[in-house]
Each structure stands twice: as C-alpha cells, then as structure tokens.
Backbone as CSV, one residue per row, in Angstrom:
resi,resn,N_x,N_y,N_z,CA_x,CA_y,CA_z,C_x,C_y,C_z
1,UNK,99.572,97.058,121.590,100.317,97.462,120.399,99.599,96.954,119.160
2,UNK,99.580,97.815,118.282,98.891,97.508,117.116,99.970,97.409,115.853
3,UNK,99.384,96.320,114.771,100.420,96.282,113.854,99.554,97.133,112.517
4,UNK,100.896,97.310,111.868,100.211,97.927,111.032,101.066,97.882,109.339
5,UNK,99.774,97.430,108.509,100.573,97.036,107.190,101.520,97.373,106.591
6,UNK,102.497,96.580,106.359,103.713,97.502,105.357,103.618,96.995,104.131
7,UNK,103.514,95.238,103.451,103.345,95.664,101.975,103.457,93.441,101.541
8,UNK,103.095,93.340,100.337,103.108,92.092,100.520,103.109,91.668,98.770
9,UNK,104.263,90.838,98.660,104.445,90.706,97.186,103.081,89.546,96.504
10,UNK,102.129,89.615,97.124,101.390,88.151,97.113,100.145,88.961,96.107
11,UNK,99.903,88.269,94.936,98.810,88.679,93.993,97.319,88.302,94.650
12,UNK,97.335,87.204,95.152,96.201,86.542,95.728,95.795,87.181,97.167
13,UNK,96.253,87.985,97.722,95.879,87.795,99.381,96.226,87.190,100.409
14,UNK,97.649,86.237,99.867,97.385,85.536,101.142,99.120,85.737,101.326
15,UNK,99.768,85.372,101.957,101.272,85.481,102.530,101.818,85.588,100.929
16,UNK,103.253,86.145,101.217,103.995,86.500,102.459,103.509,87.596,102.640
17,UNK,103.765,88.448,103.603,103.455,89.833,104.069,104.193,90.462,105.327
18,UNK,104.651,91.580,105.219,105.230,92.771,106.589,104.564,93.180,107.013
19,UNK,104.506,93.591,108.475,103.773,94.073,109.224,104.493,94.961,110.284
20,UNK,104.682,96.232,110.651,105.562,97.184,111.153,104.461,97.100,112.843
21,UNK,105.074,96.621,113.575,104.502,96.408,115.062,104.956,97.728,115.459
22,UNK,103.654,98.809,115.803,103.851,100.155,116.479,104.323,100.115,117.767
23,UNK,105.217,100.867,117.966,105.534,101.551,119.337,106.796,100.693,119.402
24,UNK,107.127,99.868,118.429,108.494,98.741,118.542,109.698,99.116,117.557
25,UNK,110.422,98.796,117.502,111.562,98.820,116.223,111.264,97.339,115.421
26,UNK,110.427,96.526,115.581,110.662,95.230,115.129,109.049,94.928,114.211
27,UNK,109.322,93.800,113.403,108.632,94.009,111.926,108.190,92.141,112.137
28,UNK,106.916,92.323,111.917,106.378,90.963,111.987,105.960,90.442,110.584
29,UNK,106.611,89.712,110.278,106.687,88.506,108.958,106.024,87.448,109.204
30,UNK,104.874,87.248,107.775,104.031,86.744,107.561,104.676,85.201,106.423
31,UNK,104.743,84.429,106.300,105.159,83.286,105.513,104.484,82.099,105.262
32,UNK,105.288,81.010,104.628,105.216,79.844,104.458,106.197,79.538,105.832
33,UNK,105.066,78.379,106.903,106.462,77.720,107.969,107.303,76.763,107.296
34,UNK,108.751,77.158,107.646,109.914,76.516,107.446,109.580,74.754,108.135
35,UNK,109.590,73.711,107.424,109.339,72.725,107.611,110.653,71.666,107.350
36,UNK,111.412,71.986,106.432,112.187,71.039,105.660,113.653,71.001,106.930
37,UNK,113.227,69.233,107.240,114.389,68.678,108.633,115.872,69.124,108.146
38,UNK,116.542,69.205,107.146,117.768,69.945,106.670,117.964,70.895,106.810
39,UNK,116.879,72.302,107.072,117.430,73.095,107.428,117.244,73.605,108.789
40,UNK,115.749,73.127,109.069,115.682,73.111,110.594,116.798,72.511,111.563
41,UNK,117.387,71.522,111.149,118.692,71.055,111.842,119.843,72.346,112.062
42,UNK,119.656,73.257,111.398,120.990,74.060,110.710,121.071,75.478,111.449
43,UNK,119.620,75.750,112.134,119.274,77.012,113.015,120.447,77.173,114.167
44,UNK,120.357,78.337,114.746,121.311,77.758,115.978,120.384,78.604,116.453
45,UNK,120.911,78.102,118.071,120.202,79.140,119.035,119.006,79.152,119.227
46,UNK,117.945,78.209,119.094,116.335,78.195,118.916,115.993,78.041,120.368
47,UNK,115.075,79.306,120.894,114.138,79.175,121.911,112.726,77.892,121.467
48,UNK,112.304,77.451,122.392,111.101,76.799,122.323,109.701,77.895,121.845
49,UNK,109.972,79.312,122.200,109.327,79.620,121.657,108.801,80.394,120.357
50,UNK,110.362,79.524,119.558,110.412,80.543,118.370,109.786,79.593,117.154
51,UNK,109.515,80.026,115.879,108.983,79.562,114.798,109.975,80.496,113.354
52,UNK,110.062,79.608,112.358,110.822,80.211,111.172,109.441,79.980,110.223
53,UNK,109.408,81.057,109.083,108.517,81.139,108.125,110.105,81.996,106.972
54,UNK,109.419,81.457,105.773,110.199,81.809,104.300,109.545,82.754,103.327
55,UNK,109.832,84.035,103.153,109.871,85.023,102.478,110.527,85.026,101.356
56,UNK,110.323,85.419,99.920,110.732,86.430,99.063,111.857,87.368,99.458
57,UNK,113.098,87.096,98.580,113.514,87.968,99.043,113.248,89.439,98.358
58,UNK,112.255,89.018,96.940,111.774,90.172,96.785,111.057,91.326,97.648
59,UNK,110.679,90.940,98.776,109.427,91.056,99.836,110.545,91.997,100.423
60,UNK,111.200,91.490,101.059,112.321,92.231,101.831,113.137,93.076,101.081
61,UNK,113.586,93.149,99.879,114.263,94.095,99.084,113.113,95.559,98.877
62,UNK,111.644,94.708,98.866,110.903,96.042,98.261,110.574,97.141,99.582
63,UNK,110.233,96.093,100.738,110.042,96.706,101.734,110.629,97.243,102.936
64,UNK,111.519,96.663,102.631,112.765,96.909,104.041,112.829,98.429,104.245
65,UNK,112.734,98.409,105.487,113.167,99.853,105.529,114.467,100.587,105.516
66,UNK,114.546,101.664,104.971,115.602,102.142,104.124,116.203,103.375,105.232
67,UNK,115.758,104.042,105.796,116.056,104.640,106.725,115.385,104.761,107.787
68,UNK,115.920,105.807,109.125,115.226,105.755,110.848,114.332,106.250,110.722
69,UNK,113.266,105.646,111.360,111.690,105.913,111.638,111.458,107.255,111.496
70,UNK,110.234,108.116,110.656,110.295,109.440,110.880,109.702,109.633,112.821
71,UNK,110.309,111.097,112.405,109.494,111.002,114.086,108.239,112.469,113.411
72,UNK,107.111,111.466,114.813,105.781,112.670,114.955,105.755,114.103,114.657
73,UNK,105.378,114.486,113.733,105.539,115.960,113.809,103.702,116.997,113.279
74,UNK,103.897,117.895,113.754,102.577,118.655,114.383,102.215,118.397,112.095
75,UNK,100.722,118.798,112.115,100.088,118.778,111.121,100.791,119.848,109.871
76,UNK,100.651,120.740,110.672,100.853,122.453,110.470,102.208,121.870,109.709
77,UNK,103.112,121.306,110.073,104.598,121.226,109.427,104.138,120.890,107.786
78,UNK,103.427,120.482,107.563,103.105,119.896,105.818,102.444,120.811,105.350
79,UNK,102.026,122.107,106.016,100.782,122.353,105.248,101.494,123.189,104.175
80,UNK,102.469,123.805,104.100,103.253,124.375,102.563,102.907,123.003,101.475
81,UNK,103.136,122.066,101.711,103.368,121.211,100.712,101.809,121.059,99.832
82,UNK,100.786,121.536,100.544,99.398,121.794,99.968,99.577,122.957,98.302
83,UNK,100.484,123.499,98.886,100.818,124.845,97.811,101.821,124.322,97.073
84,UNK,102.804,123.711,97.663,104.173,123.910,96.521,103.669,122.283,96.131
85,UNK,103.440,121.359,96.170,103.262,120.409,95.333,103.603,120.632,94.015
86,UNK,103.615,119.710,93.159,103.880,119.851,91.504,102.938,119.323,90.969
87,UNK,102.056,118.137,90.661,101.460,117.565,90.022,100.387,116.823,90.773
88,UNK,100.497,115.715,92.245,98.964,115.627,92.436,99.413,115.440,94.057
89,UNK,98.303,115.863,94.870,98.193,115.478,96.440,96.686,114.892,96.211
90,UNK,97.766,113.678,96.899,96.315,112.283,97.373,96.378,111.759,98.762
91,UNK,95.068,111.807,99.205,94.682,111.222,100.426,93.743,109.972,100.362
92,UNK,94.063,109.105,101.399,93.185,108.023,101.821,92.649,108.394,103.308
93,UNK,91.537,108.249,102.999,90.725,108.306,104.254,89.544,106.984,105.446
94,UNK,90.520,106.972,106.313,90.163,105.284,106.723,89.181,104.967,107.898
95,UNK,89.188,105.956,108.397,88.588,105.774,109.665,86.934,106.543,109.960
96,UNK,86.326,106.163,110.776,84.803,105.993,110.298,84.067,107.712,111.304
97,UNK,85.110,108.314,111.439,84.928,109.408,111.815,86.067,110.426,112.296
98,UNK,85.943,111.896,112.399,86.990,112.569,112.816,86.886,113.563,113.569
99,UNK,87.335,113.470,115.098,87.178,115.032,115.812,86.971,116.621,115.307
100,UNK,87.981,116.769,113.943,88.037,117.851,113.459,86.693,117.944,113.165
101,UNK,85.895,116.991,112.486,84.698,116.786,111.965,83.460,117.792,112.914
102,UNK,83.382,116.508,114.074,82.636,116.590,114.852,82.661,118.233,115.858
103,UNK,83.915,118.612,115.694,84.126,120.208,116.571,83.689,121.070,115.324
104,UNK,83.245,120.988,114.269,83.173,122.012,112.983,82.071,122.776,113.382
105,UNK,81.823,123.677,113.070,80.251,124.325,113.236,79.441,123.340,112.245
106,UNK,79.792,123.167,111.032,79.097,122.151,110.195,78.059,121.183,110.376
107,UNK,78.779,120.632,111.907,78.071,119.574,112.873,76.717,119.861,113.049
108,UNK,76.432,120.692,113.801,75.266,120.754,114.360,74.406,121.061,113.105
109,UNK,74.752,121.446,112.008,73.763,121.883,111.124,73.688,120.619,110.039
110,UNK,74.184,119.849,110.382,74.470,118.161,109.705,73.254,117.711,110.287
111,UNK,73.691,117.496,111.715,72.712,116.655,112.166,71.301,117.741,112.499
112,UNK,70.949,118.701,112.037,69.679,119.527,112.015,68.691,118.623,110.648
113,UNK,69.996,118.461,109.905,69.311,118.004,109.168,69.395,119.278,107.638
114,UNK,69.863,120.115,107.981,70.068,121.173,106.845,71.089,120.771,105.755
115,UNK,71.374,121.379,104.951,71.836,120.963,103.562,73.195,121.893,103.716
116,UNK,74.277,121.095,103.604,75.697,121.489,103.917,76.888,121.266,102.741
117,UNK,75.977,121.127,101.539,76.944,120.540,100.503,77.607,121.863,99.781
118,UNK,76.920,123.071,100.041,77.314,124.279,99.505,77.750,125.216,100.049
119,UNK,78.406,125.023,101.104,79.028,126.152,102.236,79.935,127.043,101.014
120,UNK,80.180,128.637,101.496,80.996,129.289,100.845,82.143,128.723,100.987
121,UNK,83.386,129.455,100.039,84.628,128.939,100.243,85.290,129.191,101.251
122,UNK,86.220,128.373,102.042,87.619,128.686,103.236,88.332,128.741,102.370
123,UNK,89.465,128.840,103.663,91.077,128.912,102.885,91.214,127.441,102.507
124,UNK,90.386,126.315,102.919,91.206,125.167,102.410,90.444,125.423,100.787
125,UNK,89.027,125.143,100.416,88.825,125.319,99.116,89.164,126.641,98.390
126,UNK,89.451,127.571,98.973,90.303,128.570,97.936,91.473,127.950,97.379
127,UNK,92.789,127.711,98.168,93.648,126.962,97.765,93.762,125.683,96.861
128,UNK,92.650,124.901,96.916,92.305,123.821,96.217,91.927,124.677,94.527
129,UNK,91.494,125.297,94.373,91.104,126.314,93.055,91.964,127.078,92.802
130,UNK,93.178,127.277,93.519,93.873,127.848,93.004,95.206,126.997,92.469
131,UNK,95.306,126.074,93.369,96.248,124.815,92.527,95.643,124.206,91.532
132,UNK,94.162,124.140,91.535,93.958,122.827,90.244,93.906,123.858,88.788
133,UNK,93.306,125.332,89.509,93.745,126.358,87.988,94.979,125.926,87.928
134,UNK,95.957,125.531,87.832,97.641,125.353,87.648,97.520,124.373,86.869
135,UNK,96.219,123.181,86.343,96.740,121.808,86.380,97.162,120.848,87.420
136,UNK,96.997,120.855,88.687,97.445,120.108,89.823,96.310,119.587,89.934
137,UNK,96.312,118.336,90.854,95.361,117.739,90.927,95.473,117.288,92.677
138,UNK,93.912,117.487,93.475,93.508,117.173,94.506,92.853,116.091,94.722
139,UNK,93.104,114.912,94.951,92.317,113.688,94.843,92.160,112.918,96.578
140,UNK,91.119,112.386,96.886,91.045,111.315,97.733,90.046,110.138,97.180
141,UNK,90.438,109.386,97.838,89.448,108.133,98.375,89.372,107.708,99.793
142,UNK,87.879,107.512,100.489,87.078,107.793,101.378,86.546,106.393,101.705
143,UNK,86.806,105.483,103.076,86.577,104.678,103.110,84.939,104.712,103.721
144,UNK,83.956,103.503,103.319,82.686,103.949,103.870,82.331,102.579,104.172
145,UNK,81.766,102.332,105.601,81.150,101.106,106.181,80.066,100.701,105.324
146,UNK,79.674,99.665,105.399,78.367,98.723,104.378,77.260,99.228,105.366
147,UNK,77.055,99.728,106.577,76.080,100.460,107.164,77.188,102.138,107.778
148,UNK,77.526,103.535,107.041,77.794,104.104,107.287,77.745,104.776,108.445
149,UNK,79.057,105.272,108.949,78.927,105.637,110.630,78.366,107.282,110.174
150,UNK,77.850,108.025,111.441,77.224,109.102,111.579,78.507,110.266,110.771
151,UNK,79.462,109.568,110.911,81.035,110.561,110.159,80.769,110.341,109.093
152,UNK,81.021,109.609,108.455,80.857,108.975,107.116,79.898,109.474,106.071
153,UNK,78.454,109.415,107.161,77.482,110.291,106.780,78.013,111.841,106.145
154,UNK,78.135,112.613,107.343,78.904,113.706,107.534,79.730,114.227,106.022
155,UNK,80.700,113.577,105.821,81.959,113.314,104.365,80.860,113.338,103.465
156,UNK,79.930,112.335,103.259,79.282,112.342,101.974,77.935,113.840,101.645
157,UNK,77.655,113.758,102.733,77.044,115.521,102.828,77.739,116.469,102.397
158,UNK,78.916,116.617,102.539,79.756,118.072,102.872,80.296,117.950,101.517
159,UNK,80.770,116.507,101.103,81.786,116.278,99.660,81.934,117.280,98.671
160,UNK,80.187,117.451,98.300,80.436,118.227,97.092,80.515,119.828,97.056
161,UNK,80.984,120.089,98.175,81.606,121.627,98.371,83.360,121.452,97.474
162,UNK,83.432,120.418,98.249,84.945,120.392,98.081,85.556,119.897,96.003
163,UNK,84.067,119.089,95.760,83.979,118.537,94.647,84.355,119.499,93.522
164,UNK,83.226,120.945,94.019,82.869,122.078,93.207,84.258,123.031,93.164
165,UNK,85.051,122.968,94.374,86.141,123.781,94.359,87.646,122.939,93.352
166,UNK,87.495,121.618,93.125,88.574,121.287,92.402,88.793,119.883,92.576
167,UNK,88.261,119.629,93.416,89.032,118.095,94.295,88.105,116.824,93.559
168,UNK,88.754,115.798,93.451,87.940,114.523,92.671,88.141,113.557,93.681
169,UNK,86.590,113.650,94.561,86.468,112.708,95.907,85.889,111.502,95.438
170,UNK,86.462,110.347,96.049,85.913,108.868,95.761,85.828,107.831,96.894
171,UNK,84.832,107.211,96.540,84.762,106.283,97.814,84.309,104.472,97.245
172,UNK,84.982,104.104,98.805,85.407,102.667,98.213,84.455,101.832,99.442
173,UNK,83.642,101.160,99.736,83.754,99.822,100.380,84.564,99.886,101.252
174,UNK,84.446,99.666,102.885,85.329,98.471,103.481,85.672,97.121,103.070
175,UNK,84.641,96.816,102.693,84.923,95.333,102.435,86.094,95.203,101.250
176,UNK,85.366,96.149,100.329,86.500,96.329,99.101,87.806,96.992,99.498
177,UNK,87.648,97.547,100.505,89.565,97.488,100.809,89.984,96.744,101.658
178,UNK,89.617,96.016,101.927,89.923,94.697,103.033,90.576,93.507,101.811
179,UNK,89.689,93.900,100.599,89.915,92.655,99.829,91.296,93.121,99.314
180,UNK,91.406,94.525,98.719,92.596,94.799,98.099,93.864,95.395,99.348
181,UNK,93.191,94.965,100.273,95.015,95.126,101.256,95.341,96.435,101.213
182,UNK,94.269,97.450,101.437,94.781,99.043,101.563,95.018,99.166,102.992
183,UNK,96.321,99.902,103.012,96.443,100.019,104.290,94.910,100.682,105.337
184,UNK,95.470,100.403,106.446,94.551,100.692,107.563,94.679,102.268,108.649
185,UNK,95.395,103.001,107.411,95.864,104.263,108.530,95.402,105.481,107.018
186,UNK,95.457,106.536,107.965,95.356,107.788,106.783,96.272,108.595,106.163
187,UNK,96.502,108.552,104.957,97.660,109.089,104.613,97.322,110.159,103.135
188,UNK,98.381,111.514,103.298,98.560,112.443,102.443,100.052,111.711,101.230
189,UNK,99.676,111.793,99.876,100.806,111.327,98.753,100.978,112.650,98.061
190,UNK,102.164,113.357,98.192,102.350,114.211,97.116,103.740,114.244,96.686
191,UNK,102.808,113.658,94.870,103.303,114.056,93.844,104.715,112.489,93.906
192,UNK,103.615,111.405,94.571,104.109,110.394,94.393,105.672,110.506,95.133
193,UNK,105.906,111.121,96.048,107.216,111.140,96.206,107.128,111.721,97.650
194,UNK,106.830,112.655,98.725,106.678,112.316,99.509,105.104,111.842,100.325
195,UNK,105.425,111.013,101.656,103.955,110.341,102.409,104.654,111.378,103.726
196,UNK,102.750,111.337,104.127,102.782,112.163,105.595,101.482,110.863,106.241
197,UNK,102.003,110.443,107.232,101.303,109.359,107.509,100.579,110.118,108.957
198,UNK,99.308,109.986,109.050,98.663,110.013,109.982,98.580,110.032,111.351
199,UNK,98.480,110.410,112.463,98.616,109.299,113.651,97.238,109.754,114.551
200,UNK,96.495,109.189,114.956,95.002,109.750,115.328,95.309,108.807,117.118
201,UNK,94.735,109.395,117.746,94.295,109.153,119.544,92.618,108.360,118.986
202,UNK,92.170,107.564,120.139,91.414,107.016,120.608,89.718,107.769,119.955
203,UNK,89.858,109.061,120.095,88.932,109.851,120.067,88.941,110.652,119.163
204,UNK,89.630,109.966,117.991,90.200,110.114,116.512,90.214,111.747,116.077
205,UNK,91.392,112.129,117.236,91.979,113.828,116.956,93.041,113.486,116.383
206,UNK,93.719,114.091,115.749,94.862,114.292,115.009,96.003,114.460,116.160
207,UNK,96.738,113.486,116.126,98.407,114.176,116.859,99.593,114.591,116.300
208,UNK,99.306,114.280,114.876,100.140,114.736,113.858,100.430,113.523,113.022
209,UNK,101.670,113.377,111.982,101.812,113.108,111.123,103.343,112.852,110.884
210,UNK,103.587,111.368,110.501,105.216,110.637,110.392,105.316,111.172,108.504
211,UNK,106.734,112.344,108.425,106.964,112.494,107.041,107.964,111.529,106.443
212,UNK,107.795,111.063,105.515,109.321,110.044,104.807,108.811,110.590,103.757
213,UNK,110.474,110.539,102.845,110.666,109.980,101.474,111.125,108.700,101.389
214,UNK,111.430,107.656,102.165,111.636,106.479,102.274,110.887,105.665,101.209
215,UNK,111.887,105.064,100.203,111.505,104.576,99.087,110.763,103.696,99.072
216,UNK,110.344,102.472,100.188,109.823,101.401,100.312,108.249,101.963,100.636
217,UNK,108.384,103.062,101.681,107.293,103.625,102.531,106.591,104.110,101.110
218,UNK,107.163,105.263,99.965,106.706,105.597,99.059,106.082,104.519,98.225
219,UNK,106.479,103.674,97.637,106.216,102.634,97.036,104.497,101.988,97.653
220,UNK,104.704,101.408,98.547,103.518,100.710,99.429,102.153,102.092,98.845
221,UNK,103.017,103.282,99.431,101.722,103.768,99.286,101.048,104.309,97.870
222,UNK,101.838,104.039,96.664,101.889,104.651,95.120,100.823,103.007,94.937
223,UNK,101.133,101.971,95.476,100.742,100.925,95.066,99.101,100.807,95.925
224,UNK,98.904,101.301,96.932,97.715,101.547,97.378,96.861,102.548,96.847
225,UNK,97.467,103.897,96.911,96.684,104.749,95.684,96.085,103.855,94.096
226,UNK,96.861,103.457,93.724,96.593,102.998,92.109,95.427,101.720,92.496
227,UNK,95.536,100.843,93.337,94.494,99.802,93.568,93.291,100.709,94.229
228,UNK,93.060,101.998,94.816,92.448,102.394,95.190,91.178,103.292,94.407
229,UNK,92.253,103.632,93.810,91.288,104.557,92.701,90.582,104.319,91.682
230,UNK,91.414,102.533,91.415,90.721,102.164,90.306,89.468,101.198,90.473
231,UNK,89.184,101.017,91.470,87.941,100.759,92.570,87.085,101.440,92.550
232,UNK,87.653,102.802,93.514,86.659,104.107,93.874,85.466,104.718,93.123
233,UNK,84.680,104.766,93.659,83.156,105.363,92.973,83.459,107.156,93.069
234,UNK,83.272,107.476,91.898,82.611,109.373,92.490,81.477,109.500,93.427
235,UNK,82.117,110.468,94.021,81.109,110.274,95.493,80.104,110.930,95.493
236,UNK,79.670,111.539,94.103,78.090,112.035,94.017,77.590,110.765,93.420
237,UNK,77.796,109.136,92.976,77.223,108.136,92.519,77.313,107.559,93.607
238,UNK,78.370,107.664,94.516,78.598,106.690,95.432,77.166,107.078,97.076
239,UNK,77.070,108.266,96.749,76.569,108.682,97.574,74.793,108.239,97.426
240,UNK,74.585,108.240,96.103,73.317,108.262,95.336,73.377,106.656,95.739
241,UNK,73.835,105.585,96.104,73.705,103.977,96.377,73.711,103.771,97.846
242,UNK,73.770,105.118,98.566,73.756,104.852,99.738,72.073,105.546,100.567
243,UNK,71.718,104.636,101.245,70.534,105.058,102.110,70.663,105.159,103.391
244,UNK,70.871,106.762,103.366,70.852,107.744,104.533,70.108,106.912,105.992
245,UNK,70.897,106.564,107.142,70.044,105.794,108.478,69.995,107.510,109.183
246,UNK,69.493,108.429,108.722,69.515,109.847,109.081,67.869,110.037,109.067
C-alpha cells in the first residue's frame, strides 16, 4: 500500500502533514510526538503499539475530508469537461513515462530519431485552439528527472506541437518538486473547482480517474498548481538546458 500526499500547513517542509494510505479508509498523520506526562496519563485504551503526535487543528479543518471517496471512473467520463470548462484546465504531470506514450505511432519515429515537434493537428490540438480562441487557457507542468527517462525525452520532443496549438507547457525539476511538496500523482484542475485524479497500473496505463469537488481535495490541489507554476520553466527553455542521452 502506498501513501499518498494530502496537504500540510508547514511553511518549512517539515511536519505536520496528511497522508491518505491507498486502498484503506484511514489517513496517516505526521506530527510533533505527544510527550507531556499530563496528558499522556489521560489517554485511555493505549495498545503498546500505539504512539500520539499533535496537529494543527488548522491541518485538519483544511484537509479533512469532506465527503465519500470518489470512486474510479473510465477517462472518457471527463472528456466533455475539456470543452465546457470556463476559464483554465491544468495538469500536472509526474511520472517518468506513459503507455499511451509508448503505443503512439509517434514512438517509433522518436526513437528513429526524426523530428516530431510538428505533427499535423488531432482532435486533441484542434480542440485546444478552439478553446484558447475563447480566452481559455490550457496549461501543464511536466515533471523531468535530473538525468531524463526515455518518456520524458519523448514530452520534450513532441511539446511544441501542442505549444503551437494553444497550450503553455512547463517543466519543473524533481528535485524542485520534492522540495515544494507537489503531490506525487497526476492530476487534471478545471477552472479551479473540479480535480480528476489519476490512477496509473505498474506499466503506467491509465485505469482511469477519481472525480471530486471536495473542497479540501480542491484546495491541496489550487495550492500545488500555484507553487508549481511559479517554478516551472517554458519547455522550449527548459528543453534548451537539457542534454539529450539520445
């Protein structure tokens, strides 16, 4: 079981912090240990193998969850929200490669070694040009290893197709989101109000995607976007600092 970040009132990096333990109903809290013999006297019920730590109750007011877990649902269920959005769809992108990627025809002409930054338009960059003519805005940030994986590669090749059709792609450091506590999963934000959270297999295919408007869930991730972006390199500079192991 893997945990996975929920949100942490701490300026510095270091506690308190939530942590949503997958595949569980139960939420692992990060603290200061409860030390003081007055109140440790006052517990009832203590297993030997339990421990108390002290939270904010700001921590818990911001993050608590507010309603039942979304449940899994196929990709395809969000994809209207690409169109009807109002004002901006943002993605974070975390993981150092993607099946969809690797099954593209794109692939083989990646690793040929041919030049893939100018493919004609699909339906995804038509749509992208036809929302940002509106004023809407298409944004990500793109996480990239300090030695880039063969995917990674891949993203920064292909980017400026997507660049040219509307979208303002950026990329950040691992290290630099390690420092700023961005979550560790991939997620769609639109229009600051609803998240479609990710869920990827082993062999990083898509199984779909947890939807909330859950205010806490929203929050975490409005607060990761904004530390994210204001980081993020344009990924025709970001790309220009990187030396191709191709």
């Amino acid at each position: 079981m893997t945990l996975r970040f929920i949100g942490t009132t701490s300026d510095d990096g270091d506690c308190p912090t939530l942590y949503d333990i997958e595949e569980t109903d139960e939420i692992l809290v990060q603290g200061e240990r409860e030390t003081d013999p007055e109140h440790l006297v006052q517990l009832r019920d203590v297993k030997e193998s339990e421990t108390f730590v002290r939270v904010p109750r700001s921590l818990l007011t911001r993050y608590a969850p507010r309603s039942d877990a979304p449940e899994l649902q196929p990709f395809a269920s969000v994809s209207g929200l690409f169109r009807d959005f109002k004002h901006t769809a943002w993605r974070l992108e975390t993981r150092r490669g993607y099946a969809s990627d690797r099954n593209s025809p794109k692939w083989a002409r990646f690793l040929a070694g041919e030049d893939i930054s100018r493919d004609r338009d699909n339906a995804w960059r038509e749509n992208v040009r036809a929302q940002t003519a509106q004023g809407k805005r298409f944004e990500r940030v793109r996480l990239v290893d300090e030695s880039p994986t063969q995917g990674q590669e891949f993203l920064l090749a292909s980017a400026p197709g997507n660049v040219a059709a509307g979208e303002d792609i950026r990329n950040l450091t691992r290290a630099q989101a390690q420092e700023l506590r961005l979550p560790d999963y991939d997620f769609w934000l639109f229009d600051a109000k609803i998240l479609a959270r990710f869920a990827f297999d082993d062999e990083d295919t898509t199984l779909g995607v947890y939807v909330t408007e859950d205010p806490a869930e929203v929050l975490a991730a409005c607060q990761a976007r904004d530390a994210a972006w204001h980081h993020a390199v344009r990924t025709q500079e970001f790309a220009g600092r990187v030396r191709s192991p191709m």
